[in-house]
mmCIF file of C-alpha atoms in Angstrom:
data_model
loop_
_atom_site.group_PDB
_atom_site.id
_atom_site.type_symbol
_atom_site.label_atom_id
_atom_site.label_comp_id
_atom_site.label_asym_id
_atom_site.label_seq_id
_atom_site.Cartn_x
_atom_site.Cartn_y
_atom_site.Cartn_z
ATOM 1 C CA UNK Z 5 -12.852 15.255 25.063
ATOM 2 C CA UNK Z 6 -9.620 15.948 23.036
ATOM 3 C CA UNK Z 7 -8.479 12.190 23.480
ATOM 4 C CA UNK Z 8 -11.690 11.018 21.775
ATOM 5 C CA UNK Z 9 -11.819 13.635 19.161
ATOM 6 C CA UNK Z 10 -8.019 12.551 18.260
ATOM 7 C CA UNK Z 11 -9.185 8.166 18.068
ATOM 8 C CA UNK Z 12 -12.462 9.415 16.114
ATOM 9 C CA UNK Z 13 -9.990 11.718 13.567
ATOM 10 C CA UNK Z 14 -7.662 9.023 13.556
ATOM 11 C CA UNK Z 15 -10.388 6.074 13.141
ATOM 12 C CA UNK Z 16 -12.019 8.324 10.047
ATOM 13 C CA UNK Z 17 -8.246 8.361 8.165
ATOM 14 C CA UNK Z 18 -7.674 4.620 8.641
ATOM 15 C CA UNK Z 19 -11.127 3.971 7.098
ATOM 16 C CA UNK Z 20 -10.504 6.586 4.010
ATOM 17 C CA UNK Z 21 -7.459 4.768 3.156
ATOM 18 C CA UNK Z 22 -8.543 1.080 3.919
ATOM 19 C CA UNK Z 23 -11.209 1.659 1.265
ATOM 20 C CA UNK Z 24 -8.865 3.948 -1.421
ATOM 21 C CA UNK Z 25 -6.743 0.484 -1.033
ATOM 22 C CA UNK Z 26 -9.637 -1.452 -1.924
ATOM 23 C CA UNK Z 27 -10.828 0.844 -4.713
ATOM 24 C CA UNK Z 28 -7.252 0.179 -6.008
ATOM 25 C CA UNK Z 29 -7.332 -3.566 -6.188
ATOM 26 C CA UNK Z 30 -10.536 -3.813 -7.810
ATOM 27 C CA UNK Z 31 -9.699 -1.112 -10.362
ATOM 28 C CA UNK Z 32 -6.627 -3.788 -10.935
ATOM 29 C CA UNK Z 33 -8.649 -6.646 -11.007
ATOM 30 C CA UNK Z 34 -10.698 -5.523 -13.754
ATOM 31 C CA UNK Z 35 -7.781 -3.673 -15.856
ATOM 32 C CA UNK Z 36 -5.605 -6.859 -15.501
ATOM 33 C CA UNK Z 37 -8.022 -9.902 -16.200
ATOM 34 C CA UNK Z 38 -8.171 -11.522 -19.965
ATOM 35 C CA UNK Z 39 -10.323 -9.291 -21.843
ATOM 36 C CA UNK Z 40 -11.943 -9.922 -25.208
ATOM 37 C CA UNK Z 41 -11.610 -8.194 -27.930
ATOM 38 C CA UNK Z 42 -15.491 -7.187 -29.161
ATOM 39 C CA UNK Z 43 -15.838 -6.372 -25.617
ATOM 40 C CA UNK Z 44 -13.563 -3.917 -26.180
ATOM 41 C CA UNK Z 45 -14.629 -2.858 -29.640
ATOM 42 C CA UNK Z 46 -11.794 -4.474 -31.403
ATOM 43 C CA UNK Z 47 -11.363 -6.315 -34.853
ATOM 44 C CA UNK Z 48 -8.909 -9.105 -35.063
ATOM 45 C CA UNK Z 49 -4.997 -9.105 -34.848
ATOM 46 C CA UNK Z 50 -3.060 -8.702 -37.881
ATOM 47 C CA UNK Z 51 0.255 -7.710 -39.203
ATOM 48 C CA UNK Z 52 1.068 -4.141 -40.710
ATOM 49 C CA UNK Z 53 2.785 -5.011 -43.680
ATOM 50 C CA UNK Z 54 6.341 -4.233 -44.915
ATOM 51 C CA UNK Z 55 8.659 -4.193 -41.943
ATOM 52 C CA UNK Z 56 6.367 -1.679 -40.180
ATOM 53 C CA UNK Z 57 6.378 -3.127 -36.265
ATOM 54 C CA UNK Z 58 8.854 -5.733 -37.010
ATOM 55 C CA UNK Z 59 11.094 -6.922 -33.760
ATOM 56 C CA UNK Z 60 14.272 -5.984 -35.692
ATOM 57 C CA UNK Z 61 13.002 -2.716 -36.817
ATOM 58 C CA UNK Z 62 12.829 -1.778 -33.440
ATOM 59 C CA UNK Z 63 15.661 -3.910 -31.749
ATOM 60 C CA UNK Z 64 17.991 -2.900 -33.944
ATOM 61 C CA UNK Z 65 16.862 0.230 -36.036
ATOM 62 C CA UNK Z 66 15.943 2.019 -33.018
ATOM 63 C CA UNK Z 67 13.518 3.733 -31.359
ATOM 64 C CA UNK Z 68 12.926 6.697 -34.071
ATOM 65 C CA UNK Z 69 11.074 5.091 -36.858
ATOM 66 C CA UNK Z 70 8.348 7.353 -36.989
ATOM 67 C CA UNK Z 71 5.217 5.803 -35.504
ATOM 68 C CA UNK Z 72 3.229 7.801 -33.107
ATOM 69 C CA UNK Z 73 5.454 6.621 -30.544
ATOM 70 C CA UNK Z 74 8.881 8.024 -31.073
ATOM 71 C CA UNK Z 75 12.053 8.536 -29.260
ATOM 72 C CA UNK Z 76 12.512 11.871 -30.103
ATOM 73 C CA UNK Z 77 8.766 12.937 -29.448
ATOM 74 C CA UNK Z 78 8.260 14.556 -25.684
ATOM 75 C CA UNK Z 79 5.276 13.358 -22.852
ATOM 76 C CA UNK Z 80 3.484 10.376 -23.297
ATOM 77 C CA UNK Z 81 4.464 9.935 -26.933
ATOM 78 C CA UNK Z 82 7.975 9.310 -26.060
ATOM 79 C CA UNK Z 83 9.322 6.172 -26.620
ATOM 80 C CA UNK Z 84 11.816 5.407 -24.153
ATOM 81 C CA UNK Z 85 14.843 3.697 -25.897
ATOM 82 C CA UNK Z 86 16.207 2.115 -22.886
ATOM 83 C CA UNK Z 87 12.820 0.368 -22.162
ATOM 84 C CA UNK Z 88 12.966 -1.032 -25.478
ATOM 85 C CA UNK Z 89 16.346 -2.232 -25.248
ATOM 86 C CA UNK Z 90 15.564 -4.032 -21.847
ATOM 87 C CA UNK Z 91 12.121 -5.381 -23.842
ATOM 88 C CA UNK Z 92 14.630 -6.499 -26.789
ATOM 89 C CA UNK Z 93 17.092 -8.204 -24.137
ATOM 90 C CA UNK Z 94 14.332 -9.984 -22.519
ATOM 91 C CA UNK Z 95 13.461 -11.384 -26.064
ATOM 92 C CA UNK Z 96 16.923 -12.511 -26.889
ATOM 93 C CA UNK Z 97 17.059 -14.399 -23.223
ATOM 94 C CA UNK Z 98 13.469 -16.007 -23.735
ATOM 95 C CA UNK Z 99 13.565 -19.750 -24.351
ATOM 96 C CA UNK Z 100 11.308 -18.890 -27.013
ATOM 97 C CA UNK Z 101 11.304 -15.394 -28.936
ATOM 98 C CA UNK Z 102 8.503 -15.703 -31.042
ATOM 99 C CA UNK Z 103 6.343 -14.196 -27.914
ATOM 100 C CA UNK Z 104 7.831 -11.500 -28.414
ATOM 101 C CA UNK Z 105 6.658 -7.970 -30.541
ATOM 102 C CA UNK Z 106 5.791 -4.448 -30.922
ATOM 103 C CA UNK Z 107 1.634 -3.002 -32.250
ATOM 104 C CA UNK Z 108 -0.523 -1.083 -31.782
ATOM 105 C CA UNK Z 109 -1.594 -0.354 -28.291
ATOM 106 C CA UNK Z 110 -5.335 -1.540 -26.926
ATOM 107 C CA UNK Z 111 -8.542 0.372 -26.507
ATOM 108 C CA UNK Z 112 -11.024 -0.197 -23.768
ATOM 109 C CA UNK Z 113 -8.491 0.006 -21.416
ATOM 110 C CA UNK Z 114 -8.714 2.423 -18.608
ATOM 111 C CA UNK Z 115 -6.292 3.939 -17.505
ATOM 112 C CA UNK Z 116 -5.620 4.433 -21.385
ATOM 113 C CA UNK Z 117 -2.055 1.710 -22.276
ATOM 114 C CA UNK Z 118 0.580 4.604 -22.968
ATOM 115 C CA UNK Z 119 4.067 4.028 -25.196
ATOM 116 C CA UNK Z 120 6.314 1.860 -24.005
ATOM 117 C CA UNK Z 121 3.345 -0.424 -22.463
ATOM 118 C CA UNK Z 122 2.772 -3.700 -22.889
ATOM 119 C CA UNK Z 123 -0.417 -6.430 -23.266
ATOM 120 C CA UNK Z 124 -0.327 -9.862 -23.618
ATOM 121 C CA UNK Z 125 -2.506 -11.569 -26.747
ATOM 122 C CA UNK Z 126 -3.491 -14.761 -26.682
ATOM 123 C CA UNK Z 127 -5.330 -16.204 -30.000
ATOM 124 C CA UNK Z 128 -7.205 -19.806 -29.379
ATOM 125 C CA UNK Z 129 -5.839 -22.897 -31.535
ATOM 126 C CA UNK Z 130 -7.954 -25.452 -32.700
ATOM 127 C CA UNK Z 131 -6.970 -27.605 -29.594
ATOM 128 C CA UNK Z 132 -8.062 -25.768 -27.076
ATOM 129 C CA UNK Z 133 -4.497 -24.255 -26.117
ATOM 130 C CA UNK Z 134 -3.460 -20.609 -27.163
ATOM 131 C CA UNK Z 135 -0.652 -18.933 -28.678
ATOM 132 C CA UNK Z 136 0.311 -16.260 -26.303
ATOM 133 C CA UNK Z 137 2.806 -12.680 -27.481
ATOM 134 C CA UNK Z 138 3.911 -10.001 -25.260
ATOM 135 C CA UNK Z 139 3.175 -6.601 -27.753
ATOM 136 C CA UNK Z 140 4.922 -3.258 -26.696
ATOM 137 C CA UNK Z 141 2.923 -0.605 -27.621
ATOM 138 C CA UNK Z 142 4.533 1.548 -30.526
ATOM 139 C CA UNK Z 143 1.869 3.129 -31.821
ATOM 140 C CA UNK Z 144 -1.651 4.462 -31.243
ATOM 141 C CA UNK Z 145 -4.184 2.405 -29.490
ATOM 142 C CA UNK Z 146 -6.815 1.780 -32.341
ATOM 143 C CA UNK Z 147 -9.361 -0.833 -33.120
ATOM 144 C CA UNK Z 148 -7.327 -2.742 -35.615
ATOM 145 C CA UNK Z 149 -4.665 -4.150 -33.908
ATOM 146 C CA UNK Z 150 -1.714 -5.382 -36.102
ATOM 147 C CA UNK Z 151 1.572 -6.900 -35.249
ATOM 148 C CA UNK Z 152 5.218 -6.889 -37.172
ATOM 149 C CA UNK Z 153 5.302 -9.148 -40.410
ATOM 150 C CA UNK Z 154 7.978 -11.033 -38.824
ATOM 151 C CA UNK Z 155 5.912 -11.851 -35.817
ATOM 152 C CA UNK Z 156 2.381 -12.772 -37.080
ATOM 153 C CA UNK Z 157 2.817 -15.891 -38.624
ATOM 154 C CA UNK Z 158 3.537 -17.375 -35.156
ATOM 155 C CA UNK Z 159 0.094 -16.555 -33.622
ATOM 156 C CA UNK Z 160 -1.780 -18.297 -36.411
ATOM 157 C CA UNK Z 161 0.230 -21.443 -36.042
ATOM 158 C CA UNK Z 162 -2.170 -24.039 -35.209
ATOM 159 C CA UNK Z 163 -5.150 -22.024 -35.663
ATOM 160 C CA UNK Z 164 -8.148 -21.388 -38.200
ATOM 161 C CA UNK Z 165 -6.710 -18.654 -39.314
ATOM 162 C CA UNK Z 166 -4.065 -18.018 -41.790
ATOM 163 C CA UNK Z 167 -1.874 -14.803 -42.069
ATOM 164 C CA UNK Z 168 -3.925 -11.999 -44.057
ATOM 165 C CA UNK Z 169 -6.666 -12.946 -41.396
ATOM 166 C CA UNK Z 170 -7.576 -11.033 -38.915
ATOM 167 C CA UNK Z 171 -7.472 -13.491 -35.647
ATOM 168 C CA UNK Z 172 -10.151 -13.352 -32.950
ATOM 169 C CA UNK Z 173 -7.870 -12.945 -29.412
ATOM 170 C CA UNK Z 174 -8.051 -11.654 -26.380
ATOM 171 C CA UNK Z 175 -5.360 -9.514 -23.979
ATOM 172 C CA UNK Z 176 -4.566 -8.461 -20.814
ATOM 173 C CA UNK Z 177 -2.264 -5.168 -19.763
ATOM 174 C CA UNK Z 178 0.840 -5.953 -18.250
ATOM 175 C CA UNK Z 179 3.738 -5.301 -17.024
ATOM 176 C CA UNK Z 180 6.798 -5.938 -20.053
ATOM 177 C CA UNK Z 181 9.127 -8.003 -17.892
ATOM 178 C CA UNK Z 182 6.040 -10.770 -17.390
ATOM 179 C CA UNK Z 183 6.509 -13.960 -19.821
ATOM 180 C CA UNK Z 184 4.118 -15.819 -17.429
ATOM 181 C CA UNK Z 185 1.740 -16.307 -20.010
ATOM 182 C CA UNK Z 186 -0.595 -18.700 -17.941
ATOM 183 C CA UNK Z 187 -4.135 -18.444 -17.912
ATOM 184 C CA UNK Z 188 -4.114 -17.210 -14.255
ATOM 185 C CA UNK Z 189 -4.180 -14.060 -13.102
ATOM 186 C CA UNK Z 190 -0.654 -11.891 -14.674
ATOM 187 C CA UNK Z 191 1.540 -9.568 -12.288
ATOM 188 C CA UNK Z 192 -0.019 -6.256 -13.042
ATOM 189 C CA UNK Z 193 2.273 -2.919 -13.839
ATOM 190 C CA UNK Z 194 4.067 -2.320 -10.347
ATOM 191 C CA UNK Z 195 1.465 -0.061 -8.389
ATOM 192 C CA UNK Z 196 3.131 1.569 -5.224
ATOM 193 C CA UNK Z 197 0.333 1.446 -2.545
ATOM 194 C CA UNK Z 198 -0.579 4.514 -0.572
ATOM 195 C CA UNK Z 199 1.215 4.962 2.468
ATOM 196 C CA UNK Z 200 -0.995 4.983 5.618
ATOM 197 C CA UNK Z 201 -1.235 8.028 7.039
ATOM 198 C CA UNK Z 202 0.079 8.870 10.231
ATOM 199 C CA UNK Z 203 -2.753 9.632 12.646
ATOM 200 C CA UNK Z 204 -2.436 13.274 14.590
ATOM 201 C CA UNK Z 205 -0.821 12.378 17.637
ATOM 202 C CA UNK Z 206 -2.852 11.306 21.022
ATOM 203 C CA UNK Z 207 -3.917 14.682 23.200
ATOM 204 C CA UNK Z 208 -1.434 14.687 26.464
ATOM 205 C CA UNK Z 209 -3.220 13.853 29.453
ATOM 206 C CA UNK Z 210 -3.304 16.983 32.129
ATOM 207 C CA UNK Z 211 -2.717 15.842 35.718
ATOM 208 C CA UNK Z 212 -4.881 18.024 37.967
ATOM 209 C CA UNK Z 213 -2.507 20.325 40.382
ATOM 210 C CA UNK Z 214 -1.971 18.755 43.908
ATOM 211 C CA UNK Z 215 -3.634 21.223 46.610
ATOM 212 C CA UNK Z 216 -1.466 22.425 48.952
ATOM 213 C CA UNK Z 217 -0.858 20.935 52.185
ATOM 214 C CA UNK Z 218 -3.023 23.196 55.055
ATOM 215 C CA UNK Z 219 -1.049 23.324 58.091
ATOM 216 C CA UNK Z 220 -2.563 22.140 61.072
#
């Protein structure tokens, strides 16, 4: 009785966290998959104006520039300075640092993109192809999402749009380190999967006492 109360417990766990697994890679398959922009109540990419979100502004002026992601704010407002310099290294070693920037972070997105996060954009050129950016989020996720004046002009290059336009695109969360900007399927922020649980060990098996010997 105990030894098949122990495989039914232990059968019941492995089940519960075969399907939170599964519940977890569907979750990422929908966070992590190109996503339009009106389907996720969004107006077109732009650029802030000034040197508001430029990469230099950031790269080199710092983290603490005011935006509603700041290095000296606390919790998820904090902008980490050493993920930005890492962000701002990857940029300088990229064969081609115009995919690079900072924005506004994107709505629709669940679990909600935090500071320091990043999204790929890609707006469609007249060809058929795309230009692609990797935006850190620096500032609050809102409907209007607007790059650095430095960076925009690169994501209207061969498109219908000109800069002062706001570009239809669409994005993808991701993690800041991934410059695969292919139309397949991006390496998602690192999730660490749950770690099976270890099943309550098997009842030990009583042996039965020997009867004594009866003399004859």
């Amino acid at each position: 009785k105990n030894t098949t109360q122990v495989s039914k417990h232990s059968t019941l766990v492995m089940s519960s966290f075969i399907i939170a697994l599964l519940a977890i890679c569907t979750i990422m398959n929908i966070s992590y998959a190109w996503t339009s922009m009106t389907s996720a109540g969004m107006h077109g990419v732009t650029y802030a104006g000034g040197t508001v979100y430029d990469v230099n502004t950031l790269c080199v002026g710092g983290v603490n520039q005011g935006y509603a992601c700041d290095g000296r704010n606390f919790g998820a407002k904090k902008l980490d300075s050493s993920i930005v310099n890492t962000f701002c290294s990857l940029r300088s070693s990229s064969s081609n640092v115009k995919q690079f920037g900072f924005g506004h972070g994107m709505i629709g997105v669940s679990p909600a993109q935090a500071c320091g996060e990043c999204a790929q954009i890609r707006v469609p050129k007249t060809d058929g192809t795309y230009n692609y950016m990797l935006v850190m989020m620096v500032d609050t996720a809102t409907e209007s999402m607007e790059v650095g004046t430095t960076e925009i002009p690169y994501l209207m290059e061969g498109t219908s749009w000109v800069v002062n336009d706001r570009a239809d695109f669409d994005f993808r969360i991701t993690d800041c380190d991934n410059t695969d900007f292919g139309d397949g399927t991006p390496t998602a922020p690192t999730t660490k999967s749950p770690t099976p649980p270890t099943p309550n060990p098997t009842a030990p098996t009583t042996k039965a006492p020997t009867a004594p010997t009866v003399a004859p």
